[in-house]
Amino acid sequence: MREKARSIAIASVLCIIVGLSASVIFAVRSLQKEVELILDKSPDLLVQKMVAGFHEPIPVYYAERIKSQKGVKEVKGRLWGYYYHSGSRANLTIRGVECPEIGFGLERGSIAVGRAVLGVIPRGGNSLIMRSYDGRIREFQIRSMFSEKSELATADLIVMCESDFRDFFCMSPEVFTDLAVTVVNPAERMTVAEKILAMLPDARVIPKEDVLRSYRAVFDWRGGLILTALMSLVASVWLVAWGKAMAIGRTERYEIGMLRALGWHVSDIIFVKMMESALLACTAFIGGILLAYIHVFVFSAVLFEPVLKGWSVLYPSFRYINDVRIWDVVTLFLLIVGPYIGSAIFPCWKVATQEPDFAMRGQ
Amino acid sequence: MRRYNFVALVLIDLVMLLLIFFGSQKAKKGNFHSAIEEMQTVTEIFKLSDVCLSTEAKYLRHLSAAEYFAAFQDHPLALEHFPGGSIIPPPRLTLTRDKGR
């Protein structure tokens, strides 16, 4: 009975460790994939003007100069900025666009908002009141809302007309926040970036590759950080498994002795004991993977939310896409289940090689 | 281990494997393609360059526009103190001139 309870306890701990580790891997892989797919449609190059190391609005004529470069297909000025909503202590991202060409039913005085922005609006309200940079109180009607499916890209986003944006932030029509450049041949992105940098020494050019690489690094680092914390738990499981293996129970010792007395070979006994441990560990492992699936893809990795959220007031509700890779699962299996099975074989071999009567008497 | 325990565990494993298999098939068939397409459309229309992983600080919200020395983003001695800053490292830039900035 004690043997059984001990096995169940070890299997449960193993199951939870596998579940947590697999959750991290599944969530990180999913976000990596999702971000890569989304940012695939982001501008080829971003050009910002720098003044004394700070990002400043870029003059419109910079766009003309960049457009004259060979290999440049299109240059669009971007208008965007931040607004700190003091009532809710939330940071909002505001984007100015050409109305009504852009769609979304936008016209002067109206805005399109992301789902999380609704959190700063009083219940039942259909407008957002903000204080403009010249001190006026402005009310914007909410014309449309981005769907919850696009929250990862639009959670804290407010889109308004260019004229409203310039009016709100008291921004001259001679400048943009930065420029989005589309190149003719994506393979020449870096060459065009270097050309722009040579032509405009006070500019900062950010190629799409850099953005993607930065985000990839975020997830590798973030996942690595959590996995490092979990490694101590994995190590403790190894320790428990090793402890269990070293102190083989009286019943099990008797059982091995009996099998030997009945004429079983040492190799047969080791094989049977290995199968038992493997089955127990596999059950725990599969249970852990199932837990991870439910945690990440059904409950949107709710346990990790506090880590990811930090002090963000507005936060998107992630919907993870399934991008589980078989090698991640195999690595986890070898890391956690392998040592457990290995540690079960050694004591069985030790007992099985004794004389059967010694083994049965527990000497 | 008794024989019926062994068989029961094998059956439990099989049931769990089936659940994982059908669950993942269902998740793959779900409306994620339409969600990704929608996000790609919004990204393309508004020329967005970042995803919303954190809204704590501007250099965490817009990683593409963050400086290389993100810890001193706003003024000298503006030490990094946001929780998100510990899990979102500064951007990786290739153009050498930027690295000095």
Short mmCIF file of C-alpha atoms in Angstrom, two decimals, chain A residues 34-35 37-39 41-43 46 48 50 53-54 74 76 78 80 82 91 93 95 97 102 104 146-147 149-150 152-156 159 180 190 193-194 197 201 203-206 210-211 213-215 217-219 221-222 225 255 276 279-280 282-283 286-287 289-290 293 307-316 318-322, chain B residues 1-2 4-7 9-10 12-14 16-17 19-20 23-25 27-28 31-32 34-36 38-69 72-76 81-98 101:
data_model
loop_
_atom_site.label_atom_id
_atom_site.label_comp_id
_atom_site.label_asym_id
_atom_site.label_seq_id
_atom_site.Cartn_x
_atom_site.Cartn_y
_atom_site.Cartn_z
CA GLU A 34 1.85 34.16 -34.09
CA VAL A 35 4.13 37.21 -33.90
CA LEU A 37 2.98 35.67 -38.97
CA ILE A 38 1.61 39.06 -37.89
CA LEU A 39 4.84 41.00 -38.36
CA LYS A 41 2.95 42.20 -42.92
CA SER A 42 4.76 45.00 -41.10
CA PRO A 43 6.72 47.64 -43.09
CA LEU A 46 11.11 52.06 -40.56
CA GLN A 48 13.09 57.61 -37.69
CA MET A 50 17.12 61.17 -34.22
CA GLY A 53 19.83 60.27 -29.31
CA PHE A 54 16.08 60.80 -29.06
CA GLU A 74 6.68 53.30 -51.48
CA LYS A 76 4.31 56.29 -46.18
CA ARG A 78 3.18 57.11 -39.96
CA TRP A 80 1.42 57.54 -33.89
CA TYR A 82 1.06 57.62 -26.70
CA ASN A 91 -1.09 53.86 -21.56
CA THR A 93 -1.34 53.92 -28.37
CA ARG A 95 -2.51 56.03 -34.56
CA VAL A 97 -4.67 57.56 -40.50
CA ILE A 102 -8.84 53.69 -44.62
CA PHE A 104 -13.63 51.33 -40.45
CA PHE A 146 -11.35 45.77 -33.48
CA SER A 147 -12.43 42.21 -32.96
CA LYS A 149 -9.34 37.94 -32.63
CA SER A 150 -6.88 40.74 -33.41
CA LEU A 152 -2.47 40.82 -29.96
CA ALA A 153 -2.05 43.60 -32.54
CA THR A 154 -4.75 46.06 -31.48
CA ALA A 155 -5.50 45.70 -27.73
CA ASP A 156 -4.46 49.22 -26.65
CA VAL A 159 -7.15 54.87 -34.52
CA ALA A 180 7.30 53.20 -43.32
CA MET A 190 19.43 45.69 -45.95
CA ALA A 193 18.55 50.45 -45.43
CA GLU A 194 22.27 51.13 -45.67
CA LEU A 197 21.43 55.60 -43.61
CA PRO A 201 23.00 60.50 -41.28
CA ALA A 203 18.12 58.84 -39.29
CA ARG A 204 17.66 55.49 -37.65
CA VAL A 205 16.66 52.73 -40.04
CA ILE A 206 15.00 49.62 -38.63
CA ASP A 210 15.64 43.39 -36.78
CA VAL A 211 12.10 43.64 -35.47
CA ARG A 213 14.85 39.06 -34.41
CA SER A 214 14.07 41.25 -31.41
CA TYR A 215 10.75 39.52 -30.85
CA ALA A 217 14.81 37.01 -28.64
CA VAL A 218 12.00 38.15 -26.33
CA PHE A 219 10.34 34.76 -26.41
CA TRP A 221 14.66 34.82 -23.20
CA ARG A 222 11.25 34.81 -21.55
CA LEU A 225 13.76 32.38 -17.77
CA GLU A 255 8.65 -10.05 -5.19
CA GLU A 276 6.42 -0.95 -14.84
CA LEU A 279 4.37 2.81 -17.79
CA LEU A 280 4.07 4.87 -14.62
CA CYS A 282 4.65 7.60 -19.37
CA THR A 283 1.24 7.95 -17.73
CA ILE A 286 1.08 12.02 -21.07
CA GLY A 287 -1.05 13.41 -18.24
CA ILE A 289 1.16 17.03 -21.73
CA LEU A 290 -2.65 16.87 -21.56
CA TYR A 293 -2.68 21.47 -23.68
CA VAL A 307 4.47 37.18 -15.28
CA LEU A 308 3.61 38.49 -18.73
CA LYS A 309 1.32 41.25 -17.56
CA GLY A 310 3.66 43.07 -15.15
CA TRP A 311 2.21 46.49 -14.43
CA SER A 312 0.33 46.80 -17.72
CA VAL A 313 -3.13 48.22 -17.08
CA LEU A 314 -4.35 47.27 -20.54
CA TYR A 315 -3.51 43.79 -21.56
CA PRO A 316 -4.61 41.64 -24.50
CA PHE A 318 -4.01 35.95 -25.78
CA ARG A 319 -5.43 33.16 -27.89
CA TYR A 320 -2.65 30.72 -28.45
CA ILE A 321 -2.30 28.98 -31.79
CA ASN A 322 -1.32 25.35 -31.86
CA MET B 1 2.31 -4.21 -10.27
CA ARG B 2 -0.83 -6.25 -10.65
CA TYR B 4 -5.28 -5.11 -13.87
CA ASN B 5 -3.33 -2.04 -12.69
CA PHE B 6 -1.05 -2.42 -15.69
CA VAL B 7 -3.99 -2.71 -18.11
CA LEU B 9 -2.75 2.46 -16.82
CA VAL B 10 -2.34 1.48 -20.48
CA ILE B 12 -5.71 5.64 -19.28
CA ASP B 13 -2.67 6.46 -21.44
CA LEU B 14 -4.56 5.58 -24.60
CA MET B 16 -5.27 10.68 -22.80
CA LEU B 17 -3.39 10.28 -26.10
CA LEU B 19 -7.80 13.38 -26.14
CA ILE B 20 -4.54 15.15 -27.03
CA GLY B 23 -7.95 18.24 -29.09
CA SER B 24 -4.98 19.37 -31.19
CA GLN B 25 -6.82 18.54 -34.43
CA ALA B 27 -7.46 23.48 -32.19
CA LYS B 28 -5.78 23.44 -35.61
CA ASN B 31 -10.73 29.97 -36.23
CA PHE B 32 -7.04 30.78 -35.72
CA SER B 34 -9.08 33.86 -39.59
CA ALA B 35 -7.61 35.51 -36.45
CA ILE B 36 -4.12 35.56 -37.99
CA GLU B 38 -7.38 39.61 -39.43
CA MET B 39 -4.26 40.64 -37.52
CA GLN B 40 -2.21 40.60 -40.72
CA THR B 41 -4.81 42.84 -42.41
CA VAL B 42 -4.80 45.34 -39.53
CA THR B 43 -0.98 45.29 -39.46
CA GLU B 44 -0.81 45.96 -43.18
CA ILE B 45 -3.47 48.68 -43.26
CA PHE B 46 -2.17 50.64 -40.27
CA LYS B 47 1.48 49.78 -40.99
CA LEU B 48 1.96 48.47 -37.47
CA SER B 49 5.41 47.31 -36.50
CA ASP B 50 4.82 45.81 -33.05
CA VAL B 51 2.56 43.50 -31.11
CA CYS B 52 1.01 44.38 -27.79
CA LEU B 53 2.88 42.23 -25.26
CA SER B 54 3.10 44.89 -22.57
CA THR B 55 1.76 48.43 -22.15
CA GLU B 56 3.86 49.30 -19.11
CA ALA B 57 6.45 51.45 -20.85
CA LYS B 58 6.82 52.76 -24.38
CA TYR B 59 10.01 50.81 -25.02
CA LEU B 60 8.22 47.60 -24.05
CA ARG B 61 5.09 48.39 -26.08
CA HIS B 62 7.00 49.34 -29.24
CA LEU B 63 10.13 47.26 -29.20
CA SER B 64 10.95 48.24 -32.79
CA ALA B 65 11.17 51.91 -31.79
CA ALA B 66 13.07 51.29 -28.56
CA GLU B 67 16.65 52.45 -28.19
CA TYR B 68 19.47 49.98 -27.87
CA PHE B 69 20.19 51.32 -24.38
CA PHE B 72 18.07 54.69 -19.95
CA GLN B 73 15.18 55.40 -22.26
CA ASP B 74 13.73 58.63 -20.96
CA HIS B 75 16.37 60.54 -19.04
CA PRO B 76 19.80 59.88 -17.55
CA HIS B 81 12.20 49.20 -13.05
CA PHE B 82 9.21 47.80 -14.91
CA PRO B 83 8.54 44.09 -14.33
CA GLY B 84 8.13 43.63 -18.08
CA GLY B 85 11.63 45.01 -18.62
CA SER B 86 13.11 41.92 -17.03
CA ILE B 87 11.50 39.64 -19.59
CA ILE B 88 11.64 41.88 -22.68
CA PRO B 89 15.30 42.46 -23.59
CA PRO B 90 16.39 45.48 -25.70
CA PRO B 91 16.03 45.22 -29.49
CA ARG B 92 18.60 43.38 -31.59
CA LEU B 93 19.89 45.84 -34.18
CA THR B 94 22.09 45.00 -37.12
CA LEU B 95 22.94 48.40 -38.55
CA THR B 96 26.19 49.20 -36.77
CA ARG B 97 25.61 52.92 -36.42
CA ASP B 98 22.52 52.30 -34.31
CA ARG B 101 23.34 55.29 -30.11
#
